[in-house]
Amino acid sequence: MEIRVIPDEILRMKTKKMKDISEADKKLFEDMFTLMKENEVEGVGLAAPQVGVPRRFVVIELDDFREVLINPQWEPMGKEKDEDIEGCLSVPGVYGPVERFKKIRVSFTDALGEKRTLKLDGLLARVVQHETDHLDGILFIDKITDWDRIEVLPLALRYPGVVDLLKEHEK
Ligand SMILES: [Zn+2]
């Protein structure tokens, strides 16, 4: 299993809803947590299409929060948005400002098959919005508010798809 990087087409696919959780799926969840944490640049969230699986779930590990969100659906709580710098393991080395809702309510099925609803704000709310976008083929680079304010790490240049992206947005 490896992390798919742009322009891999699976990153642009709409994923299929999950109906049940098999033992193989549970193994996959744990493998994804490991992959995310052992990556060159550690991630806090990983969506199934990012490992080549076009199904509707994401894993998130941020501080004490460690969850698998299966078929997640969120809605904003209030209209307030804020902007922060995001990055993505599928667009290595690129960081840019993205606007997201500040507070959300998310419903999902967890790794044990329980239906859950959580109210989230701040970074965790942002991560859920970013990861859920992946399930609809949407990437944070589609939502960068200002390409003049992006930051690029040298490792980005090892990925031809990322180099092409940066060229597209060059002045
Ligand atoms: Zn991402």
PDB file of C-alpha atoms and ligand atoms in Angstrom:
ATOM      1  CA  MET A   1       0.000   0.000   0.000  1.00  0.00           C
ATOM      2  CA  GLU A   2       1.313   3.403  -0.867  1.00  0.00           C
ATOM      3  CA  ILE A   3       0.023   6.945  -0.836  1.00  0.00           C
ATOM      4  CA  ARG A   4      -1.288   8.035  -4.214  1.00  0.00           C
ATOM      5  CA  VAL A   5      -0.055  11.401  -5.446  1.00  0.00           C
ATOM      6  CA  ILE A   6      -1.516  13.786  -8.037  1.00  0.00           C
ATOM      7  CA  PRO A   7      -2.311  13.356 -10.915  1.00  0.00           C
ATOM      8  CA  ASP A   8      -3.395   9.803  -9.949  1.00  0.00           C
ATOM      9  CA  GLU A   9      -6.959   9.547 -11.241  1.00  0.00           C
ATOM     10  CA  ILE A  10      -8.285   7.694  -8.222  1.00  0.00           C
ATOM     11  CA  LEU A  11      -7.929  10.945  -6.285  1.00  0.00           C
ATOM     12  CA  ARG A  12     -10.620  12.450  -8.524  1.00  0.00           C
ATOM     13  CA  MET A  13     -13.132   9.612  -8.268  1.00  0.00           C
ATOM     14  CA  LYS A  14     -16.334   9.684  -6.286  1.00  0.00           C
ATOM     15  CA  THR A  15     -16.209   6.848  -3.766  1.00  0.00           C
ATOM     16  CA  LYS A  16     -18.744   4.120  -2.990  1.00  0.00           C
ATOM     17  CA  LYS A  17     -20.639   3.963   0.285  1.00  0.00           C
ATOM     18  CA  MET A  18     -19.491   1.224   2.676  1.00  0.00           C
ATOM     19  CA  LYS A  19     -22.124  -1.329   3.637  1.00  0.00           C
ATOM     20  CA  ASP A  20     -20.256  -3.469   6.147  1.00  0.00           C
ATOM     21  CA  ILE A  21     -16.900  -3.736   7.871  1.00  0.00           C
ATOM     22  CA  SER A  22     -14.900  -6.901   7.217  1.00  0.00           C
ATOM     23  CA  GLU A  23     -11.839  -8.145   9.084  1.00  0.00           C
ATOM     24  CA  ALA A  24      -9.791  -7.133   6.037  1.00  0.00           C
ATOM     25  CA  ASP A  25     -11.210  -3.621   6.355  1.00  0.00           C
ATOM     26  CA  LYS A  26     -10.122  -3.437  10.003  1.00  0.00           C
ATOM     27  CA  LYS A  27      -6.612  -4.396   8.951  1.00  0.00           C
ATOM     28  CA  LEU A  28      -6.752  -1.750   6.229  1.00  0.00           C
ATOM     29  CA  PHE A  29      -7.764   0.928   8.781  1.00  0.00           C
ATOM     30  CA  GLU A  30      -4.761   0.108  10.974  1.00  0.00           C
ATOM     31  CA  ASP A  31      -2.416  -0.005   7.976  1.00  0.00           C
ATOM     32  CA  MET A  32      -3.618   3.455   6.999  1.00  0.00           C
ATOM     33  CA  PHE A  33      -2.957   4.875  10.487  1.00  0.00           C
ATOM     34  CA  THR A  34       0.555   3.418  10.330  1.00  0.00           C
ATOM     35  CA  LEU A  35       1.214   4.678   6.815  1.00  0.00           C
ATOM     36  CA  MET A  36       0.067   8.181   7.745  1.00  0.00           C
ATOM     37  CA  LYS A  37       2.249   8.378  10.843  1.00  0.00           C
ATOM     38  CA  GLU A  38       5.323   6.828   9.231  1.00  0.00           C
ATOM     39  CA  ASN A  39       5.179   9.047   6.162  1.00  0.00           C
ATOM     40  CA  GLU A  40       8.093  11.397   5.469  1.00  0.00           C
ATOM     41  CA  VAL A  41       5.816  14.275   6.443  1.00  0.00           C
ATOM     42  CA  GLU A  42       3.454  12.991   9.139  1.00  0.00           C
ATOM     43  CA  GLY A  43      -0.253  13.348   8.340  1.00  0.00           C
ATOM     44  CA  VAL A  44      -3.282  13.777  10.596  1.00  0.00           C
ATOM     45  CA  GLY A  45      -5.836  12.369   8.168  1.00  0.00           C
ATOM     46  CA  LEU A  46      -5.969   9.939   5.280  1.00  0.00           C
ATOM     47  CA  ALA A  47      -8.911   9.131   3.036  1.00  0.00           C
ATOM     48  CA  ALA A  48      -9.372   5.709   1.392  1.00  0.00           C
ATOM     49  CA  PRO A  49      -8.841   6.939  -2.214  1.00  0.00           C
ATOM     50  CA  GLN A  50      -5.405   8.186  -1.142  1.00  0.00           C
ATOM     51  CA  VAL A  51      -4.347   4.549  -0.773  1.00  0.00           C
ATOM     52  CA  GLY A  52      -6.131   3.462  -3.950  1.00  0.00           C
ATOM     53  CA  VAL A  53      -9.397   2.347  -2.331  1.00  0.00           C
ATOM     54  CA  PRO A  54     -12.479   4.066  -3.836  1.00  0.00           C
ATOM     55  CA  ARG A  55     -14.669   3.594  -0.768  1.00  0.00           C
ATOM     56  CA  ARG A  56     -16.221   6.074   1.633  1.00  0.00           C
ATOM     57  CA  PHE A  57     -14.092   6.223   4.755  1.00  0.00           C
ATOM     58  CA  VAL A  58     -11.266   8.225   6.276  1.00  0.00           C
ATOM     59  CA  VAL A  59      -8.911   7.775   9.215  1.00  0.00           C
ATOM     60  CA  ILE A  60      -7.984  10.705  11.439  1.00  0.00           C
ATOM     61  CA  GLU A  61      -5.404  10.856  14.209  1.00  0.00           C
ATOM     62  CA  LEU A  62      -4.850  14.197  15.850  1.00  0.00           C
ATOM     63  CA  ASP A  63      -3.690  14.396  19.476  1.00  0.00           C
ATOM     64  CA  ASP A  64      -6.142  12.253  21.492  1.00  0.00           C
ATOM     65  CA  PHE A  65      -8.584  11.875  18.630  1.00  0.00           C
ATOM     66  CA  ARG A  66      -8.110   8.604  16.729  1.00  0.00           C
ATOM     67  CA  GLU A  67     -11.081   7.498  14.685  1.00  0.00           C
ATOM     68  CA  VAL A  68     -12.189   5.790  11.514  1.00  0.00           C
ATOM     69  CA  LEU A  69     -15.079   7.722   9.972  1.00  0.00           C
ATOM     70  CA  ILE A  70     -17.136   5.488   7.689  1.00  0.00           C
ATOM     71  CA  ASN A  71     -19.657   7.149   5.356  1.00  0.00           C
ATOM     72  CA  PRO A  72     -19.096  10.508   7.083  1.00  0.00           C
ATOM     73  CA  GLN A  73     -21.568  13.315   6.530  1.00  0.00           C
ATOM     74  CA  TRP A  74     -21.091  16.749   8.007  1.00  0.00           C
ATOM     75  CA  GLU A  75     -22.976  20.008   8.182  1.00  0.00           C
ATOM     76  CA  PRO A  76     -21.814  23.422   9.341  1.00  0.00           C
ATOM     77  CA  MET A  77     -22.889  24.695  12.755  1.00  0.00           C
ATOM     78  CA  GLY A  78     -23.310  28.374  12.043  1.00  0.00           C
ATOM     79  CA  LYS A  79     -21.946  30.326   9.129  1.00  0.00           C
ATOM     80  CA  GLU A  80     -18.559  31.200  10.559  1.00  0.00           C
ATOM     81  CA  LYS A  81     -15.540  30.247   8.467  1.00  0.00           C
ATOM     82  CA  ASP A  82     -11.859  30.668   8.981  1.00  0.00           C
ATOM     83  CA  GLU A  83      -8.748  30.334   6.906  1.00  0.00           C
ATOM     84  CA  ASP A  84      -5.702  28.255   7.709  1.00  0.00           C
ATOM     85  CA  ILE A  85      -2.793  26.634   5.918  1.00  0.00           C
ATOM     86  CA  GLU A  86      -3.419  23.090   4.709  1.00  0.00           C
ATOM     87  CA  GLY A  87      -1.324  20.384   3.164  1.00  0.00           C
ATOM     88  CA  CYS A  88      -2.117  16.924   1.833  1.00  0.00           C
ATOM     89  CA  LEU A  89      -0.164  13.673   1.620  1.00  0.00           C
ATOM     90  CA  SER A  90      -1.337  13.357  -2.004  1.00  0.00           C
ATOM     91  CA  VAL A  91       0.152  16.767  -2.887  1.00  0.00           C
ATOM     92  CA  PRO A  92       3.502  16.389  -1.115  1.00  0.00           C
ATOM     93  CA  GLY A  93       5.318  19.525  -0.022  1.00  0.00           C
ATOM     94  CA  VAL A  94       2.655  22.081  -0.944  1.00  0.00           C
ATOM     95  CA  TYR A  95       0.914  24.176   1.712  1.00  0.00           C
ATOM     96  CA  GLY A  96      -1.685  26.849   1.101  1.00  0.00           C
ATOM     97  CA  PRO A  97      -4.543  28.812   2.664  1.00  0.00           C
ATOM     98  CA  VAL A  98      -8.017  27.273   2.569  1.00  0.00           C
ATOM     99  CA  GLU A  99     -11.277  28.537   4.028  1.00  0.00           C
ATOM    100  CA  ARG A 100     -13.398  26.062   6.002  1.00  0.00           C
ATOM    101  CA  PHE A 101     -16.355  26.150   8.360  1.00  0.00           C
ATOM    102  CA  LYS A 102     -15.244  26.713  11.915  1.00  0.00           C
ATOM    103  CA  LYS A 103     -17.729  24.406  13.611  1.00  0.00           C
ATOM    104  CA  ILE A 104     -19.369  21.323  12.186  1.00  0.00           C
ATOM    105  CA  ARG A 105     -21.509  18.392  13.183  1.00  0.00           C
ATOM    106  CA  VAL A 106     -20.373  15.102  11.662  1.00  0.00           C
ATOM    107  CA  SER A 107     -22.223  11.788  11.591  1.00  0.00           C
ATOM    108  CA  PHE A 108     -20.465   8.550  10.701  1.00  0.00           C
ATOM    109  CA  THR A 109     -20.128   4.868  11.508  1.00  0.00           C
ATOM    110  CA  ASP A 110     -17.028   4.044  13.529  1.00  0.00           C
ATOM    111  CA  ALA A 111     -14.649   1.074  13.191  1.00  0.00           C
ATOM    112  CA  LEU A 112     -16.855  -0.977  15.547  1.00  0.00           C
ATOM    113  CA  GLY A 113     -19.937  -0.356  13.443  1.00  0.00           C
ATOM    114  CA  GLU A 114     -21.487   2.145  15.869  1.00  0.00           C
ATOM    115  CA  LYS A 115     -23.346   5.164  14.516  1.00  0.00           C
ATOM    116  CA  ARG A 116     -21.917   8.339  16.010  1.00  0.00           C
ATOM    117  CA  THR A 117     -22.408  12.091  15.820  1.00  0.00           C
ATOM    118  CA  LEU A 118     -19.768  14.559  16.986  1.00  0.00           C
ATOM    119  CA  LYS A 119     -19.596  18.322  17.228  1.00  0.00           C
ATOM    120  CA  LEU A 120     -16.167  19.542  16.245  1.00  0.00           C
ATOM    121  CA  ASP A 121     -14.389  22.843  15.895  1.00  0.00           C
ATOM    122  CA  GLY A 122     -10.971  24.210  15.020  1.00  0.00           C
ATOM    123  CA  LEU A 123      -8.358  21.975  13.455  1.00  0.00           C
ATOM    124  CA  LEU A 124     -10.358  18.779  13.873  1.00  0.00           C
ATOM    125  CA  ALA A 125     -13.348  20.304  12.063  1.00  0.00           C
ATOM    126  CA  ARG A 126     -10.960  21.401   9.312  1.00  0.00           C
ATOM    127  CA  VAL A 127      -9.427  17.942   8.961  1.00  0.00           C
ATOM    128  CA  VAL A 128     -12.868  16.314   8.677  1.00  0.00           C
ATOM    129  CA  GLN A 129     -13.856  18.746   5.921  1.00  0.00           C
ATOM    130  CA  HIS A 130     -10.567  18.174   4.066  1.00  0.00           C
ATOM    131  CA  GLU A 131     -10.773  14.372   4.335  1.00  0.00           C
ATOM    132  CA  THR A 132     -14.468  14.182   3.418  1.00  0.00           C
ATOM    133  CA  ASP A 133     -13.726  16.216   0.287  1.00  0.00           C
ATOM    134  CA  HIS A 134     -11.371  13.425  -0.803  1.00  0.00           C
ATOM    135  CA  LEU A 135     -14.350  11.037  -0.888  1.00  0.00           C
ATOM    136  CA  ASP A 136     -15.904  13.221  -3.583  1.00  0.00           C
ATOM    137  CA  GLY A 137     -12.708  13.625  -5.578  1.00  0.00           C
ATOM    138  CA  ILE A 138     -12.066  17.126  -4.268  1.00  0.00           C
ATOM    139  CA  LEU A 139      -8.562  18.194  -3.234  1.00  0.00           C
ATOM    140  CA  PHE A 140      -7.480  21.154  -1.101  1.00  0.00           C
ATOM    141  CA  ILE A 141      -5.638  22.598  -4.103  1.00  0.00           C
ATOM    142  CA  ASP A 142      -9.092  23.181  -5.659  1.00  0.00           C
ATOM    143  CA  LYS A 143      -9.864  25.491  -2.747  1.00  0.00           C
ATOM    144  CA  ILE A 144      -6.645  27.435  -2.169  1.00  0.00           C
ATOM    145  CA  THR A 145      -7.708  31.051  -1.739  1.00  0.00           C
ATOM    146  CA  ASP A 146      -4.393  32.659  -2.713  1.00  0.00           C
ATOM    147  CA  TRP A 147      -1.638  30.944  -4.704  1.00  0.00           C
ATOM    148  CA  ASP A 148       0.757  33.794  -3.895  1.00  0.00           C
ATOM    149  CA  ARG A 149       0.768  32.604  -0.313  1.00  0.00           C
ATOM    150  CA  ILE A 150       1.591  28.947  -0.892  1.00  0.00           C
ATOM    151  CA  GLU A 151       4.683  27.383   0.612  1.00  0.00           C
ATOM    152  CA  VAL A 152       6.624  24.685  -1.162  1.00  0.00           C
ATOM    153  CA  LEU A 153       9.075  22.264   0.435  1.00  0.00           C
ATOM    154  CA  PRO A 154      11.990  20.921  -1.640  1.00  0.00           C
ATOM    155  CA  LEU A 155      10.506  17.407  -1.519  1.00  0.00           C
ATOM    156  CA  ALA A 156       7.640  18.621  -3.759  1.00  0.00           C
ATOM    157  CA  LEU A 157      10.054  18.709  -6.679  1.00  0.00           C
ATOM    158  CA  ARG A 158      10.457  14.939  -6.576  1.00  0.00           C
ATOM    159  CA  TYR A 159       6.857  14.540  -7.797  1.00  0.00           C
ATOM    160  CA  PRO A 160       6.205  15.384 -11.491  1.00  0.00           C
ATOM    161  CA  GLY A 161       2.464  15.922 -10.849  1.00  0.00           C
ATOM    162  CA  VAL A 162       3.245  18.465  -8.154  1.00  0.00           C
ATOM    163  CA  VAL A 163       5.798  20.221 -10.340  1.00  0.00           C
ATOM    164  CA  ASP A 164       3.144  20.509 -13.089  1.00  0.00           C
ATOM    165  CA  LEU A 165       0.652  21.923 -10.584  1.00  0.00           C
ATOM    166  CA  LEU A 166       3.122  24.564  -9.453  1.00  0.00           C
ATOM    167  CA  LYS A 167       3.853  25.506 -13.080  1.00  0.00           C
ATOM    168  CA  GLU A 168       0.123  25.968 -13.736  1.00  0.00           C
ATOM    169  CA  HIS A 169      -0.053  28.495 -10.933  1.00  0.00           C
ATOM    170  CA  GLU A 170       3.168  30.322 -11.701  1.00  0.00           C
ATOM    171  CA  LYS A 171       2.899  33.884 -12.832  1.00  0.00           C
TER     172      LYS A 171
HETATM  173 ZN    ZN B   1      -5.643  15.380   1.687  1.00  0.00          ZN
END
